[in-house]
CSV table of C-alpha atoms in Angstrom, one decimal:
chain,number,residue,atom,x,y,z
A,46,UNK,CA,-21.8,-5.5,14.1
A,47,UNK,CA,-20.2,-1.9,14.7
A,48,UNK,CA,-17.3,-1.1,13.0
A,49,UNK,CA,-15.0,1.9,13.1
A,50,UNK,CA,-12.5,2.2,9.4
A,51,UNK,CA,-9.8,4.9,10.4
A,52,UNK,CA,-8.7,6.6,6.7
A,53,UNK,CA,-11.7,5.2,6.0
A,54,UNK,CA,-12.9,8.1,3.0
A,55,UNK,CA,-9.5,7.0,1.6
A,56,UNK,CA,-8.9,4.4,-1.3
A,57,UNK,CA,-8.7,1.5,0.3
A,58,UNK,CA,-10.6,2.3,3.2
A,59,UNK,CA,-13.8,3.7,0.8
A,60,UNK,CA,-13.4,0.1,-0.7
A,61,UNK,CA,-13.9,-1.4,2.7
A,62,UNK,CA,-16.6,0.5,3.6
A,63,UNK,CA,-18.3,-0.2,0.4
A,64,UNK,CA,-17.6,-4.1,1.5
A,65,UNK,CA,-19.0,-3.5,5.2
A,66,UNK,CA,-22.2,-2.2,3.7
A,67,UNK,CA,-22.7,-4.4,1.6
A,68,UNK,CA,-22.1,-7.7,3.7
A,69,UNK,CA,-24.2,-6.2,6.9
A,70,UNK,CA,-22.2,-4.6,8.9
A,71,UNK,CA,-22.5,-1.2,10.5
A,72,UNK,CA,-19.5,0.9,9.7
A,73,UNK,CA,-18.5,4.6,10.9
A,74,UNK,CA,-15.6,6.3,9.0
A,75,UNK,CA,-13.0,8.7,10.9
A,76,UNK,CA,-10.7,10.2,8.2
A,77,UNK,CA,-9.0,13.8,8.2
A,78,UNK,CA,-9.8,14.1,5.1
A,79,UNK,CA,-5.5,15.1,4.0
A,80,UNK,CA,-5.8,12.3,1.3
A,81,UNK,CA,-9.6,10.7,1.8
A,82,UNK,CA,-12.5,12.4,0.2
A,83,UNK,CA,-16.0,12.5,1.7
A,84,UNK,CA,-17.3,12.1,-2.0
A,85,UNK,CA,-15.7,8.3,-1.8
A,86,UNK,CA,-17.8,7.7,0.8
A,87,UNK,CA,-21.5,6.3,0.3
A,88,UNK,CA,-24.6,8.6,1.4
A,89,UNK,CA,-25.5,8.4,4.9
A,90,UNK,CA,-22.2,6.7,6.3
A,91,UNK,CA,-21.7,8.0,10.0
A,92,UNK,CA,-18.6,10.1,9.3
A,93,UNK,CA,-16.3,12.1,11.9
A,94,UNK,CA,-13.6,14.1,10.8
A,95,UNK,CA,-10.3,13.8,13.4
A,96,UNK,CA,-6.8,13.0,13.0
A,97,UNK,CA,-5.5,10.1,15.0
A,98,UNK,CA,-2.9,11.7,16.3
A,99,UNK,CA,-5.5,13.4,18.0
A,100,UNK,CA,-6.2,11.1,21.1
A,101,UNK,CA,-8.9,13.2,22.2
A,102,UNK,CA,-10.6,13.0,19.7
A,103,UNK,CA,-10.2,9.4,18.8
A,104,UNK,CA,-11.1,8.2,22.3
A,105,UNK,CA,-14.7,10.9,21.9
A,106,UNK,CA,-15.3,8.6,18.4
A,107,UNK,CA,-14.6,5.4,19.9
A,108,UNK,CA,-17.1,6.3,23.0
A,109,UNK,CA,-19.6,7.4,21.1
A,110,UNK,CA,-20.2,4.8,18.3
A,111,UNK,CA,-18.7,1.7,20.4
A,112,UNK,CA,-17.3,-0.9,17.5
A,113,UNK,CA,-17.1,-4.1,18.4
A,114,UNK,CA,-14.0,-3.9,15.9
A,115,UNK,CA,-11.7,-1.5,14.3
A,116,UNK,CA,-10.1,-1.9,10.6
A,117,UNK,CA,-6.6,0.6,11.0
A,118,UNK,CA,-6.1,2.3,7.4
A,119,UNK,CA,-5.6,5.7,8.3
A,120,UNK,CA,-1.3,5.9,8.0
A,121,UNK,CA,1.1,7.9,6.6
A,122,UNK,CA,1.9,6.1,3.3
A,123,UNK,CA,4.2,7.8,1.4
A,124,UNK,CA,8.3,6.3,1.5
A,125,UNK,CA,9.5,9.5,0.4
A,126,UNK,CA,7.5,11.3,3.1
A,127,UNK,CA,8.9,9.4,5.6
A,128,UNK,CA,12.6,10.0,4.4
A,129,UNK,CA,12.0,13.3,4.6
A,130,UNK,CA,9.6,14.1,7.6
A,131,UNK,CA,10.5,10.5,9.9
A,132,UNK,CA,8.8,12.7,12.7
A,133,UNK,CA,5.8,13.0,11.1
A,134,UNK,CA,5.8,9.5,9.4
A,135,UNK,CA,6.5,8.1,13.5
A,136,UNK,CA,3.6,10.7,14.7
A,137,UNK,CA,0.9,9.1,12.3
A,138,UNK,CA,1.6,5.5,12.2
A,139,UNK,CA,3.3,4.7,15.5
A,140,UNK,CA,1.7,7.9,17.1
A,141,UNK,CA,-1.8,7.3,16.0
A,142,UNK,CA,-2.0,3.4,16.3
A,143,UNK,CA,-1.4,4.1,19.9
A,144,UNK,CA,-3.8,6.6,20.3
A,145,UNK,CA,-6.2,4.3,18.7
A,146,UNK,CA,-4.8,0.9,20.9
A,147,UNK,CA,-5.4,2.9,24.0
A,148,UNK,CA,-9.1,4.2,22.8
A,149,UNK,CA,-9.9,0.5,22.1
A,150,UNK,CA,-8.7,-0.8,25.8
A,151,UNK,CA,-10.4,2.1,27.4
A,152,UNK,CA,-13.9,1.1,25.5
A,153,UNK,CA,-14.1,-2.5,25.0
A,154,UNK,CA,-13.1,-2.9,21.4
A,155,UNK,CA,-12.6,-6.3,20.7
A,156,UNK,CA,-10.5,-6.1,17.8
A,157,UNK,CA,-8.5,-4.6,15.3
A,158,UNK,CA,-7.7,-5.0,12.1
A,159,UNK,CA,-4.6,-3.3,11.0
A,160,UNK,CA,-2.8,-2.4,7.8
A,161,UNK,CA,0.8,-2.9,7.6
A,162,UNK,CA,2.7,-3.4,4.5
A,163,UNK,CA,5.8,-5.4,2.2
A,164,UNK,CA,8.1,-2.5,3.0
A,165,UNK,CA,8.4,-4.2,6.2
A,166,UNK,CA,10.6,-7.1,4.9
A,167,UNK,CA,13.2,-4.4,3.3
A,168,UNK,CA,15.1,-6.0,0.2
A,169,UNK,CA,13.6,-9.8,-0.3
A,170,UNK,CA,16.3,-12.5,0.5
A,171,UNK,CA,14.5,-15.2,-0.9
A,172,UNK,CA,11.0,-15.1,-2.9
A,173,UNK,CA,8.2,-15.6,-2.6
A,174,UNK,CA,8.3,-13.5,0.7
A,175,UNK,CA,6.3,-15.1,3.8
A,176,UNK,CA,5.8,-14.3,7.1
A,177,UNK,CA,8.8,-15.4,8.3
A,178,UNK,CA,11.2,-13.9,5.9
A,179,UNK,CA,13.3,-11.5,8.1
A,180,UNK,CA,12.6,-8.0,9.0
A,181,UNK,CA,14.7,-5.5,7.8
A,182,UNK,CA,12.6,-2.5,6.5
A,183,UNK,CA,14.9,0.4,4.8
A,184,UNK,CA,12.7,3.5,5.0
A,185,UNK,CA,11.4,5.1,8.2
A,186,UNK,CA,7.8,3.9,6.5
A,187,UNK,CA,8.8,0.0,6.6
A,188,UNK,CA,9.9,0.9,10.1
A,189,UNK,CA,6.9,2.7,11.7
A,190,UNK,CA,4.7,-0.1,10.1
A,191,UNK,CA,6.8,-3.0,12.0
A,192,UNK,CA,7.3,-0.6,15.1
A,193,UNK,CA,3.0,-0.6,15.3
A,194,UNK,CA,3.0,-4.9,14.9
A,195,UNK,CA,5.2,-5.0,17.8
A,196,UNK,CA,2.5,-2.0,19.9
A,197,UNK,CA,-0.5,-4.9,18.9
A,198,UNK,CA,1.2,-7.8,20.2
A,199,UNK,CA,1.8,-6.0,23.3
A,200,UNK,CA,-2.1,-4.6,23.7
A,201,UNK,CA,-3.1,-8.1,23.3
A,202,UNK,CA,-0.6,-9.9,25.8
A,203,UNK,CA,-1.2,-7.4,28.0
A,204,UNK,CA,-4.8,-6.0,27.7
A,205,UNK,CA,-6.7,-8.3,25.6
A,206,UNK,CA,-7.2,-6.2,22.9
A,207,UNK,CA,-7.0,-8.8,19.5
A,208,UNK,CA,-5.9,-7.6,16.2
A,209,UNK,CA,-4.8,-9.1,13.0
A,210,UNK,CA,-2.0,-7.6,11.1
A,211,UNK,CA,-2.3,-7.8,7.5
A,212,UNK,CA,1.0,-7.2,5.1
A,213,UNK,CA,-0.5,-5.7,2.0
A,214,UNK,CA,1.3,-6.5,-1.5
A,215,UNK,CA,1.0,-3.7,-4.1
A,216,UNK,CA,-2.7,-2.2,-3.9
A,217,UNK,CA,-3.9,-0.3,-7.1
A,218,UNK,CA,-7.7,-0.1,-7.9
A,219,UNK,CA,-10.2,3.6,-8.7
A,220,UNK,CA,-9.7,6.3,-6.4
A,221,UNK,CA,-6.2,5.7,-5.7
A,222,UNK,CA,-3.5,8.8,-5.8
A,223,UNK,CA,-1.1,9.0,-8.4
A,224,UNK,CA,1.5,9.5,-5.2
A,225,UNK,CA,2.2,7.1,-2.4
A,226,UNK,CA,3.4,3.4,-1.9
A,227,UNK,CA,2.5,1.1,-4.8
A,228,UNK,CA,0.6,3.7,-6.9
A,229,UNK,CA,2.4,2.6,-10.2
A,230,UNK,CA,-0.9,1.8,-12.1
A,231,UNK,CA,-2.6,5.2,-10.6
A,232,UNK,CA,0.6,7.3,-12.0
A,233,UNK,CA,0.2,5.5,-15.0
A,234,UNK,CA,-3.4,6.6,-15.1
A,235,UNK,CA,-2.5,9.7,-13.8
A,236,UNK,CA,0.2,10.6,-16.6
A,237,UNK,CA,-2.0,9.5,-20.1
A,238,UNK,CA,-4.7,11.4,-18.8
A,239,UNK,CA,-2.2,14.6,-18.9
A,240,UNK,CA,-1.0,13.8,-22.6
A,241,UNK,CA,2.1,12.4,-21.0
A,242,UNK,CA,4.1,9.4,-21.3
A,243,UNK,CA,4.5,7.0,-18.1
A,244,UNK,CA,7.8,6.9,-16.9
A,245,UNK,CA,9.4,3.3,-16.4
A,246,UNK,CA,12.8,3.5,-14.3
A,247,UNK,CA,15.4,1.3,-15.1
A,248,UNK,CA,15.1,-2.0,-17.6
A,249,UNK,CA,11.0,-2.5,-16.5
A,250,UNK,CA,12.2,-6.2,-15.3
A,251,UNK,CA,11.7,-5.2,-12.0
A,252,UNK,CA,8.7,-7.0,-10.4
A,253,UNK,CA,6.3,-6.5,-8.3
A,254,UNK,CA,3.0,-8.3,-6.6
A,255,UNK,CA,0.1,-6.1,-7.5
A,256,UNK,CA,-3.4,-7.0,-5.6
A,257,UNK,CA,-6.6,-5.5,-6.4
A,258,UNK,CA,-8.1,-3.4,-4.0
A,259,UNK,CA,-11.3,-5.0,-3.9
A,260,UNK,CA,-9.3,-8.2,-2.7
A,261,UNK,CA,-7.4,-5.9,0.0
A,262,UNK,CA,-11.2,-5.0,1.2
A,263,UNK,CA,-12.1,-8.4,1.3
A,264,UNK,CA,-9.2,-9.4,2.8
A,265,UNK,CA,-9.8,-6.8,6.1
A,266,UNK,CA,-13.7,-8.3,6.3
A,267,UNK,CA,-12.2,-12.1,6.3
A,268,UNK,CA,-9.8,-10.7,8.9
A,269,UNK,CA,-12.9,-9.4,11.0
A,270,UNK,CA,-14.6,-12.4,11.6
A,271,UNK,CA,-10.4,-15.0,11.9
A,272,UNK,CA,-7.2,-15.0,12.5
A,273,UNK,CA,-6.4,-14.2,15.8
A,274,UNK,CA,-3.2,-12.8,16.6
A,275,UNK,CA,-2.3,-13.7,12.7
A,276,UNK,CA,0.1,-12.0,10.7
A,277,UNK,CA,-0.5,-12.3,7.5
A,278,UNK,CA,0.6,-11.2,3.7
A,279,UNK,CA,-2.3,-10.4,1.4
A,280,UNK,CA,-1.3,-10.7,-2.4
A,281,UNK,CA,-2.0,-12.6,-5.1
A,282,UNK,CA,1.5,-14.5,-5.0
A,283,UNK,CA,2.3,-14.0,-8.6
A,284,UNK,CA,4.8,-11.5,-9.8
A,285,UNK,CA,4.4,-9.0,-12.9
A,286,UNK,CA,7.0,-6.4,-14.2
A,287,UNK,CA,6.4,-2.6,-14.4
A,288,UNK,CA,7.1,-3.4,-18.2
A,289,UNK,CA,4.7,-6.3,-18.7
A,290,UNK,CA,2.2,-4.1,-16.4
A,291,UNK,CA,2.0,-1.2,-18.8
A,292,UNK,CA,1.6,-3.7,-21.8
A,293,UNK,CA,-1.6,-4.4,-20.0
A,294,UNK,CA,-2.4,-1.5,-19.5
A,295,UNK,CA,-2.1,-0.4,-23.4
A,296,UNK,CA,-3.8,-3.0,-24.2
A,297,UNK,CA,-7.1,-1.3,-22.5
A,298,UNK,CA,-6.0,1.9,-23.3
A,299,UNK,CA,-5.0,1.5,-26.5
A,300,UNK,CA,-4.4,5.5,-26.7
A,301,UNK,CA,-1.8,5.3,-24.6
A,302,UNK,CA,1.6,6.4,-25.7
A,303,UNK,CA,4.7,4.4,-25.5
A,304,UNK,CA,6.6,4.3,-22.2
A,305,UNK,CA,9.8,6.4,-21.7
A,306,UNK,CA,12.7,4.7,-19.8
A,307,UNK,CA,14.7,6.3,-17.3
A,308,UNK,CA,17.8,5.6,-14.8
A,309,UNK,CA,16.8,3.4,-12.3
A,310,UNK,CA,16.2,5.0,-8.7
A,311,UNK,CA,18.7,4.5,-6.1
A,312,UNK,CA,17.4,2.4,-3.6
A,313,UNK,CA,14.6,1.0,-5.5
A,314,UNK,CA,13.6,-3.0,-4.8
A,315,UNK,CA,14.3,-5.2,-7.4
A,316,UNK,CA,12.2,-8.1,-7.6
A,317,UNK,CA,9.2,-8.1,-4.7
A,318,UNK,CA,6.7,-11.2,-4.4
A,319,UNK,CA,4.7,-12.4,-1.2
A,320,UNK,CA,3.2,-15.8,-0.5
A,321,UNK,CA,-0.3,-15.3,0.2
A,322,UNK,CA,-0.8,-19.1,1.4
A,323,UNK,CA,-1.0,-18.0,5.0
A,324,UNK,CA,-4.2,-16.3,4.4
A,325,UNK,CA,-5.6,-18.7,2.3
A,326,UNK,CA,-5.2,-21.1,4.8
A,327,UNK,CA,-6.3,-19.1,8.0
A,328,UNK,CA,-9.0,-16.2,6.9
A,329,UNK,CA,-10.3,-18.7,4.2
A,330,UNK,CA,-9.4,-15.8,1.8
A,331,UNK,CA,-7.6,-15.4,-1.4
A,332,UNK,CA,-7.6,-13.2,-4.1
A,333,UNK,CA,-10.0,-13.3,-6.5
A,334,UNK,CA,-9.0,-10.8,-9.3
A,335,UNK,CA,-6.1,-11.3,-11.7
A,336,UNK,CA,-4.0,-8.6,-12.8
A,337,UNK,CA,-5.6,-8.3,-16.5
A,338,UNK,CA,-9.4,-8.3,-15.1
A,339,UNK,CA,-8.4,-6.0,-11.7
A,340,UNK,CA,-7.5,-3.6,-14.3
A,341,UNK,CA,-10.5,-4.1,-16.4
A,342,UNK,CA,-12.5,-3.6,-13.9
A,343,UNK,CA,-10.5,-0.6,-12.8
A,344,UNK,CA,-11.5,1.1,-15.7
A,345,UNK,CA,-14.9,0.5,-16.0
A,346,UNK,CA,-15.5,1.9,-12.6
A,347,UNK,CA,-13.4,5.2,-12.8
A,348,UNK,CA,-15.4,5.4,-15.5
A,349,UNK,CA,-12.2,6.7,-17.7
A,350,UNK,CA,-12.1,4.8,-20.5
A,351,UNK,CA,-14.2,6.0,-23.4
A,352,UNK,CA,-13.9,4.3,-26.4
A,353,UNK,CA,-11.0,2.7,-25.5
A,354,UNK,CA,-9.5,6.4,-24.9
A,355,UNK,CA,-8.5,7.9,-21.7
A,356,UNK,CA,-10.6,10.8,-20.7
């Protein structure tokens, strides 16, 4: 089975590549290569190089290597970005999804699977979060993500084309950036290999629901082959603060220097938790990694940890 991973040389989309490969399934990347790296990528993947805001373009890729599906990744995915640049942040992920929704009606693409995000549900009124916890994102990132739901729903009523939307928790896993949504455990990273202290704003109680990205990737396969029209969180359901998370994270890196604490960010979520049961239930999926041995893991294959020293 063909199938297309946009911001697919990225870190979660290299991931799910990795996973495509490896359960049978033909995949083809486009990335634009802003944040992805072709060096992610295993040897021989059929790569093209486009933007999706680039219609064009993404209609030439979608004729040419005809998946049967799509998994969406390629997004703008930074909140701060999209406080300052909403044009671009709109352009990219309600822009792009578009272009892409229209390339798949055009060309008989049967489905797509499509990455959306927590920042959708805004500050949590109850927790765990499910699906129907109400929608109230407060960035123009949270927005665009829900705006692009609402484009799928439509292409299916309308034109047939299926999807699943899947609500990623906090992703972290090797080749993440040190900058973007949920990349506390790559800044961490990030900061001890500079000599530098990790920064912890506010008290550290503040929680969060951190998922492994190779759950994430086998979340988008499970999504490939069920789930219908689902919406659907993908965590782990269990809630870890930024202070017990950097405990953990000395305790593999034992060269790691004591966290500094500073004022807590304005607008910063305080406690953030989804329940995954959803997708448990419907892709027969749940995740498989805990936070101690994602992390372990983590380090093994960034191949970073020397010694028990960060190099």
């Amino acid at each position: 089975m063909r199938v297309l991973v946009t911001g697919g040389a990225g870190f979660i989309g290299s991931h799910t590549v990795e996973a495509l490969l490896a359960a049978g399934y033909q995949p083809a990347v486009l990335d634009n290569l802003s944040r992805g790296r072709r060096e992610n990528l295993p040897a021989g993947i059929e790569f093209y190089q486009g933007d999706v805001r680039d219609a064009q373009t993404l209609g030439r890729v979608v004729e040419q290597f005809q998946p049967r599906a799509v998994i969406h990744l390629a997004a703008q995915v930074d909140v701060q970005t999209s406080l300052g640049r909403p044009d671009e942040d709109m352009a990219v992920n309600i822009g792009g999804t578009i272009n892409l929704l229209e390339a798949c009606r055009q060309y008989g693409v049967d489905k797509v699977v499509y990455a959306s995000s927590a920042a959708v549900y805004g500050d949590p009124q109850y927790l765990p979060v499910d699906e129907r916890h109400p929608l109230r994102p407060l960035s123009p990132y949270g927005i665009s993500k829900h705006t692009a739901e609402h484009y799928l729903e439509a292409y299916r009523a309308v034109y047939g084309v299926n999807y699943v939307v899947l609500r990623y928790a906090n992703v972290y896993g090797p080749r993440q950036d040190a900058t973007g949504e949920g990349g506390v455990v790559a800044i961490f990273v990030d900061r001890v290999r500079r000599g530098q202290a990790p920064v912890i704003f506010g008290d550290g109680e503040q929680t969060r629901d951190f998922i492994y990205v190779r759950d994430v990737a086998a979340a988008n396969l499970a999504a490939l082959r069920r789930g219908d029209g689902l919406v659907a969180n993908i965590s782990t359901g269990r809630a870890t603060s930024v202070s017990q998370l950097y405990q953990l994270f000395r305790g593999l890196v034992p060269a790691a220097p004591p966290a500094r604490y500073a004022p807590p960010r304005p607008g910063d979520i305080q406690h953030s938790v989804l329940d995954c049961r959803l997708a448990n239930k419907e892709l027969a999926w749940q995740a498989a990694y805990s936070l101690p041995a994602g992390l372990q893991d983590m380090f093994m294959n960034m191949k970073q940890l020397n010694a028990g020293k960060m190099t």
